[in-house]
Coordinates of N, CA and C in Angstrom, one line a residue:
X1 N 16.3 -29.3 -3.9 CA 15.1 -29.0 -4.5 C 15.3 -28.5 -5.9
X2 N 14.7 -29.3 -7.0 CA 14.8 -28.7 -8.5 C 13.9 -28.1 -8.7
X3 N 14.2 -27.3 -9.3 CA 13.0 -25.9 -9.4 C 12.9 -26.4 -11.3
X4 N 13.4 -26.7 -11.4 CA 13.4 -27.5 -13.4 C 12.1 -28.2 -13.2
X5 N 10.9 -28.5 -12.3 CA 10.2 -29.3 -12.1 C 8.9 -28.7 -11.8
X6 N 9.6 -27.0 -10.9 CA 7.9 -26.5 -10.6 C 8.6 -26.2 -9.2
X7 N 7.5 -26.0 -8.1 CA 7.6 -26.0 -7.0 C 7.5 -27.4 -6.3
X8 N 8.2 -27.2 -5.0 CA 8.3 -27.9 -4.3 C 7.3 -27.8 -2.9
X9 N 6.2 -28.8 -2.7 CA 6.0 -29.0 -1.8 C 6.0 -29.7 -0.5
X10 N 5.6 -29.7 0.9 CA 6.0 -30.6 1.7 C 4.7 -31.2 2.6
X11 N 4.5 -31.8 3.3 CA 3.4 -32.2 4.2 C 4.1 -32.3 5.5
X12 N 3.2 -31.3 6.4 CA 3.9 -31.1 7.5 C 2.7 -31.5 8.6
X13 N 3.1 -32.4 10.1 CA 2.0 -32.6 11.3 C 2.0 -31.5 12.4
X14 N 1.2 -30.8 12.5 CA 1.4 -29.8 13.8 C 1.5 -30.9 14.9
X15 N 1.5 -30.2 16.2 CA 1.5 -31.1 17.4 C 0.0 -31.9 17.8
X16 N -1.2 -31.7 17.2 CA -2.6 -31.6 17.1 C -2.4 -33.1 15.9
X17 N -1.9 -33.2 15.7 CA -2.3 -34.4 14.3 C -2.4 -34.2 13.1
X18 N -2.7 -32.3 13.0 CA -3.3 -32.1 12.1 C -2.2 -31.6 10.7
X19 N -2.1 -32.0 10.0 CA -1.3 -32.1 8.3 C -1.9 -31.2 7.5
X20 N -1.1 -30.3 6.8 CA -1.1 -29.2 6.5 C -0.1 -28.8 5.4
X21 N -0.4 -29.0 4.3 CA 0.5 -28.6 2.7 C 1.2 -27.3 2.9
X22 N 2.4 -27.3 2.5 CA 3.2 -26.3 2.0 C 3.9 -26.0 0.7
X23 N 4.2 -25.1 0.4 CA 4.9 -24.8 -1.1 C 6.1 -23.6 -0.3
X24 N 7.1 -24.7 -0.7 CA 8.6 -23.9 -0.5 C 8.9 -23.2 -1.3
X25 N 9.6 -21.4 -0.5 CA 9.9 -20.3 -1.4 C 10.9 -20.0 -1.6
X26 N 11.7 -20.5 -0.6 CA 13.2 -20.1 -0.2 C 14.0 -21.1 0.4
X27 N 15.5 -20.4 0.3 CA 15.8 -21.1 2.0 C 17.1 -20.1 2.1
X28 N 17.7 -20.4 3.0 CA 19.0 -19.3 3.0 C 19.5 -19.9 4.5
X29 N 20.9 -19.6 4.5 CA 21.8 -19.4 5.5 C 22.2 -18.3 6.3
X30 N 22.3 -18.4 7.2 CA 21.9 -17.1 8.3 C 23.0 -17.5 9.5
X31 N 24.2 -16.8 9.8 CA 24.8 -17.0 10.9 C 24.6 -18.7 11.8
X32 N 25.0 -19.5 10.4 CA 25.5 -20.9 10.5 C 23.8 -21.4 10.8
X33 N 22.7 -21.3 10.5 CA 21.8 -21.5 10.3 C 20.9 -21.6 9.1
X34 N 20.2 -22.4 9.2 CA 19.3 -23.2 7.8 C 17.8 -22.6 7.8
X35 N 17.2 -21.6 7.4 CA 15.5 -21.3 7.5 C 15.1 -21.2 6.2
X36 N 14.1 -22.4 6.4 CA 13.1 -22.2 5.1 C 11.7 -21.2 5.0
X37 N 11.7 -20.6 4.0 CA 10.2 -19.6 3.7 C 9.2 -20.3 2.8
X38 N 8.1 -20.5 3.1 CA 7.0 -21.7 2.7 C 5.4 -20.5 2.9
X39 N 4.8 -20.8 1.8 CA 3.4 -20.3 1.8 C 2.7 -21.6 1.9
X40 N 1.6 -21.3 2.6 CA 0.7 -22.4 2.9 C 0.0 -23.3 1.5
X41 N 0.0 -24.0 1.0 CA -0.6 -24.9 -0.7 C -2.2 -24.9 -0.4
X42 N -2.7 -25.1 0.9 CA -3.8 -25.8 1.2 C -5.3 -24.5 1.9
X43 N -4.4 -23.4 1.8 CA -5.3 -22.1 2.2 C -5.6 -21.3 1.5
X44 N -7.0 -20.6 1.3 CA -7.1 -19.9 0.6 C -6.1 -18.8 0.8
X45 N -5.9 -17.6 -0.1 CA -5.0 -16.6 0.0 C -5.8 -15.3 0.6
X46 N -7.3 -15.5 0.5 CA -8.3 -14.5 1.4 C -8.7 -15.1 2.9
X47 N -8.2 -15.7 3.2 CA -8.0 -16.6 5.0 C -7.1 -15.5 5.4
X48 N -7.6 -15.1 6.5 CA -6.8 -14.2 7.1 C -5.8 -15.0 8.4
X49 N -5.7 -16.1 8.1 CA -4.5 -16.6 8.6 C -3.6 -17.2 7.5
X50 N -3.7 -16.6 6.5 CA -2.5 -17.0 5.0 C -1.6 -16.5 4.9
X51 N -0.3 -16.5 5.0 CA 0.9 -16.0 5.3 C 1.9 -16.7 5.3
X52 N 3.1 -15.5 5.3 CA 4.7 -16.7 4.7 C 4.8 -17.9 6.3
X53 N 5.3 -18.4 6.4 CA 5.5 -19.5 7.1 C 7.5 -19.6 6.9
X54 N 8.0 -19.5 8.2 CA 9.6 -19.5 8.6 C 9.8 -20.7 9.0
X55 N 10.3 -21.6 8.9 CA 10.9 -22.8 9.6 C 12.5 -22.8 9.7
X56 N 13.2 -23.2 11.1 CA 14.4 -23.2 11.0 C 14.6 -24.6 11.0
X57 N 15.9 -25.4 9.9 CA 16.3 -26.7 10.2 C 17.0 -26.6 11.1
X58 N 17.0 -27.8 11.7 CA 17.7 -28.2 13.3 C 17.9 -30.1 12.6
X59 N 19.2 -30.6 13.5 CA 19.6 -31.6 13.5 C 19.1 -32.2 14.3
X60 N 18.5 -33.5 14.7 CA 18.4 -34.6 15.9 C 18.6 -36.0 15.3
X61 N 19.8 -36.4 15.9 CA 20.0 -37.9 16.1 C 20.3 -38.2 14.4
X62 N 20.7 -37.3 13.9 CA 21.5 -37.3 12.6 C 20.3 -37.0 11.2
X63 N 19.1 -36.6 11.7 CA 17.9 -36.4 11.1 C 17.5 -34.8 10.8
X64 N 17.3 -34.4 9.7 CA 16.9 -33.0 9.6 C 15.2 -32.6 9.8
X65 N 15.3 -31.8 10.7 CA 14.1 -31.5 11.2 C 13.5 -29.9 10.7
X66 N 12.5 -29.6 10.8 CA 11.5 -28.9 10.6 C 11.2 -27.8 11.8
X67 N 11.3 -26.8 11.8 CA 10.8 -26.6 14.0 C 10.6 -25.2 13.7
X68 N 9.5 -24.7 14.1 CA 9.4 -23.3 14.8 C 10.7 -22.8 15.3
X69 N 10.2 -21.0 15.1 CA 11.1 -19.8 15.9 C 10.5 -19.4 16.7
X70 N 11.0 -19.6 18.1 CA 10.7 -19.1 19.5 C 11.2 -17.7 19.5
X71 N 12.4 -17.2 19.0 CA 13.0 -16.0 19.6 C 12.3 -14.9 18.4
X72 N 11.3 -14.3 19.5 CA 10.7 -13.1 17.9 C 11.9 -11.9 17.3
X73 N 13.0 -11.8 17.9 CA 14.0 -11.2 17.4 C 14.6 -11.7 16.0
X74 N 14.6 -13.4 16.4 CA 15.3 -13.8 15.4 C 14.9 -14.4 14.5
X75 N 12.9 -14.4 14.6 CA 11.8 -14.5 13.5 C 12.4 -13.2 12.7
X76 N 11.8 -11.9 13.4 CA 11.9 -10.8 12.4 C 13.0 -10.7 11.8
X77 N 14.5 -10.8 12.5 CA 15.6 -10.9 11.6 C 15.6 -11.3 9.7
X78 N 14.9 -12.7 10.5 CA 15.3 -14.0 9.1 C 13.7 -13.3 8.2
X79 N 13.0 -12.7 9.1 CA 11.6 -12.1 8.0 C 12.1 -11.4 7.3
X80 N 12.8 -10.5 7.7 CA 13.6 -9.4 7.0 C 14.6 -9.6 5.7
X81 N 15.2 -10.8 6.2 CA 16.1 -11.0 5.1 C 15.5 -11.6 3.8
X82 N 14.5 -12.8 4.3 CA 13.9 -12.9 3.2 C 13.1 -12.0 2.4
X83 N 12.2 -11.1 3.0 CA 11.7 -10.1 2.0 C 13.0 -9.3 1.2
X84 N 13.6 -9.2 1.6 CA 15.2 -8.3 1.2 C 15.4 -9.0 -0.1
X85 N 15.6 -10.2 0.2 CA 15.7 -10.9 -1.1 C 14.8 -10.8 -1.8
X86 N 13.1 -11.1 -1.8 CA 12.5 -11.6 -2.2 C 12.0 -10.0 -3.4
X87 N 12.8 -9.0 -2.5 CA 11.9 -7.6 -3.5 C 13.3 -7.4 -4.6
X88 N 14.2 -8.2 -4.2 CA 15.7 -7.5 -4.6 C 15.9 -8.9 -6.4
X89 N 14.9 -9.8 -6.1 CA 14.6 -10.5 -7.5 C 13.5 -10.0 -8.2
X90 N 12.6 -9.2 -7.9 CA 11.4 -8.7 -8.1 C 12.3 -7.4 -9.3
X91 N 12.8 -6.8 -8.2 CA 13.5 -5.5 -8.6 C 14.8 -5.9 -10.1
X92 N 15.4 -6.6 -9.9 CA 16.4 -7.3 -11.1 C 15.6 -8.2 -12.2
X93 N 14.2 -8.6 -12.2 CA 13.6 -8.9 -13.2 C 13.0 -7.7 -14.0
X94 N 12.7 -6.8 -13.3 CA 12.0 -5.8 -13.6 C 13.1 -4.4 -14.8
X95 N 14.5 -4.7 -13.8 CA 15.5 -4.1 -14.6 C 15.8 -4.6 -15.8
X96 N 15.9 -6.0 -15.9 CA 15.9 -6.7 -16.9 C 15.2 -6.4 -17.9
X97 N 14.1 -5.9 -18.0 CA 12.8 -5.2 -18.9 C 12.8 -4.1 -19.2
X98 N 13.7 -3.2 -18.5 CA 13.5 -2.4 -19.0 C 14.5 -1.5 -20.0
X99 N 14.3 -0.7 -21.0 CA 15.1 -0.4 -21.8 C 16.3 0.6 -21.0
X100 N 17.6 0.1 -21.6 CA 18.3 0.8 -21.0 C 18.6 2.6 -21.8
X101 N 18.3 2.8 -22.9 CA 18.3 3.3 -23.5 C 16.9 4.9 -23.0
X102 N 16.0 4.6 -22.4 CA 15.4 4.6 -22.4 C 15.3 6.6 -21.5
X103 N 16.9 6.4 -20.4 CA 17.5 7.3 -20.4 C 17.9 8.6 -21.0
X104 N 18.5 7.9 -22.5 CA 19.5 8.5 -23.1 C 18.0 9.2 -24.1
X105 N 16.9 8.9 -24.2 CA 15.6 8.8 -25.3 C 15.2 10.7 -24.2
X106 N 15.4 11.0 -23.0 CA 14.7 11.8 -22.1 C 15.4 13.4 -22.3
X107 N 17.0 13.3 -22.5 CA 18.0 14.2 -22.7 C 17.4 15.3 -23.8

C-alpha cells in the first residue's frame, strides 16, 4: 500500500451480502501474524457503532484473506499494540515541534 497516493481503501462483504468501505490505518506483525487496523470510509464518525475495525490476514488455498478475531484476548492484545503505536507517532510528531531549546530558555 502507497501512502505517496493518500489512503488506502478496501470494499469488504459481511456474511449478510452486505458491502461496507474501509480506510486502512495500519498493519503490523504480531507473533508470526498479519492484523490490519481500518476505520470504517462509509459511517458517520457520530454513529455510535464507528470505530477502529481489527482484521487478522489468514491464508486459504494460497489466497489472502480478511477474517475476524474470535479470541477477545487476542483482539485486546493486537488493540493495544496498535494504540501503542498509534499515540507513540502522535507523540514523535509532536516532539518534532517542539523547541528543543525551550528547556534551556526556563533555567
Amino acid at each position: 500500500m502507497n501512502e505517496d497516493y493518500g489512503s488506502d481503501f478496501i470494499t469488504l462483504e459481511d456474511e449478510d451480502g452486505s458491502e461496507f468501505e474501509l480506510e486502512h490505518i495500519d498493519t503490523l506483525e504480531h507473533n508470526g501474524e498479519t492484523y490490519m487496523l481500518f476505520l470504517p470510509a462509509d459511517m458517520d464518525e457520530d454513529d455510535p457503532d464507528f470505530g477502529f475495525v481489527i482484521l487478522k490476514v489468514t491464508e486459504e488455498n494460497g489466497e489472502e484473506l480478511l477474517g475476524s478475531i474470535d479470541d477477545d484476548d487476542e483482539l485486546n492484545a493486537i488493540y493495544d499494540i496498535f494504540m501503542e503505536r498509534m499515540f507513540a507517532e502522535d507523540e514523535d510528531g509532536q516532539d518534532e515541534d517542539t523547541p528543543e531549546d525551550g528547556a534551556e530558555a526556563q533555567q
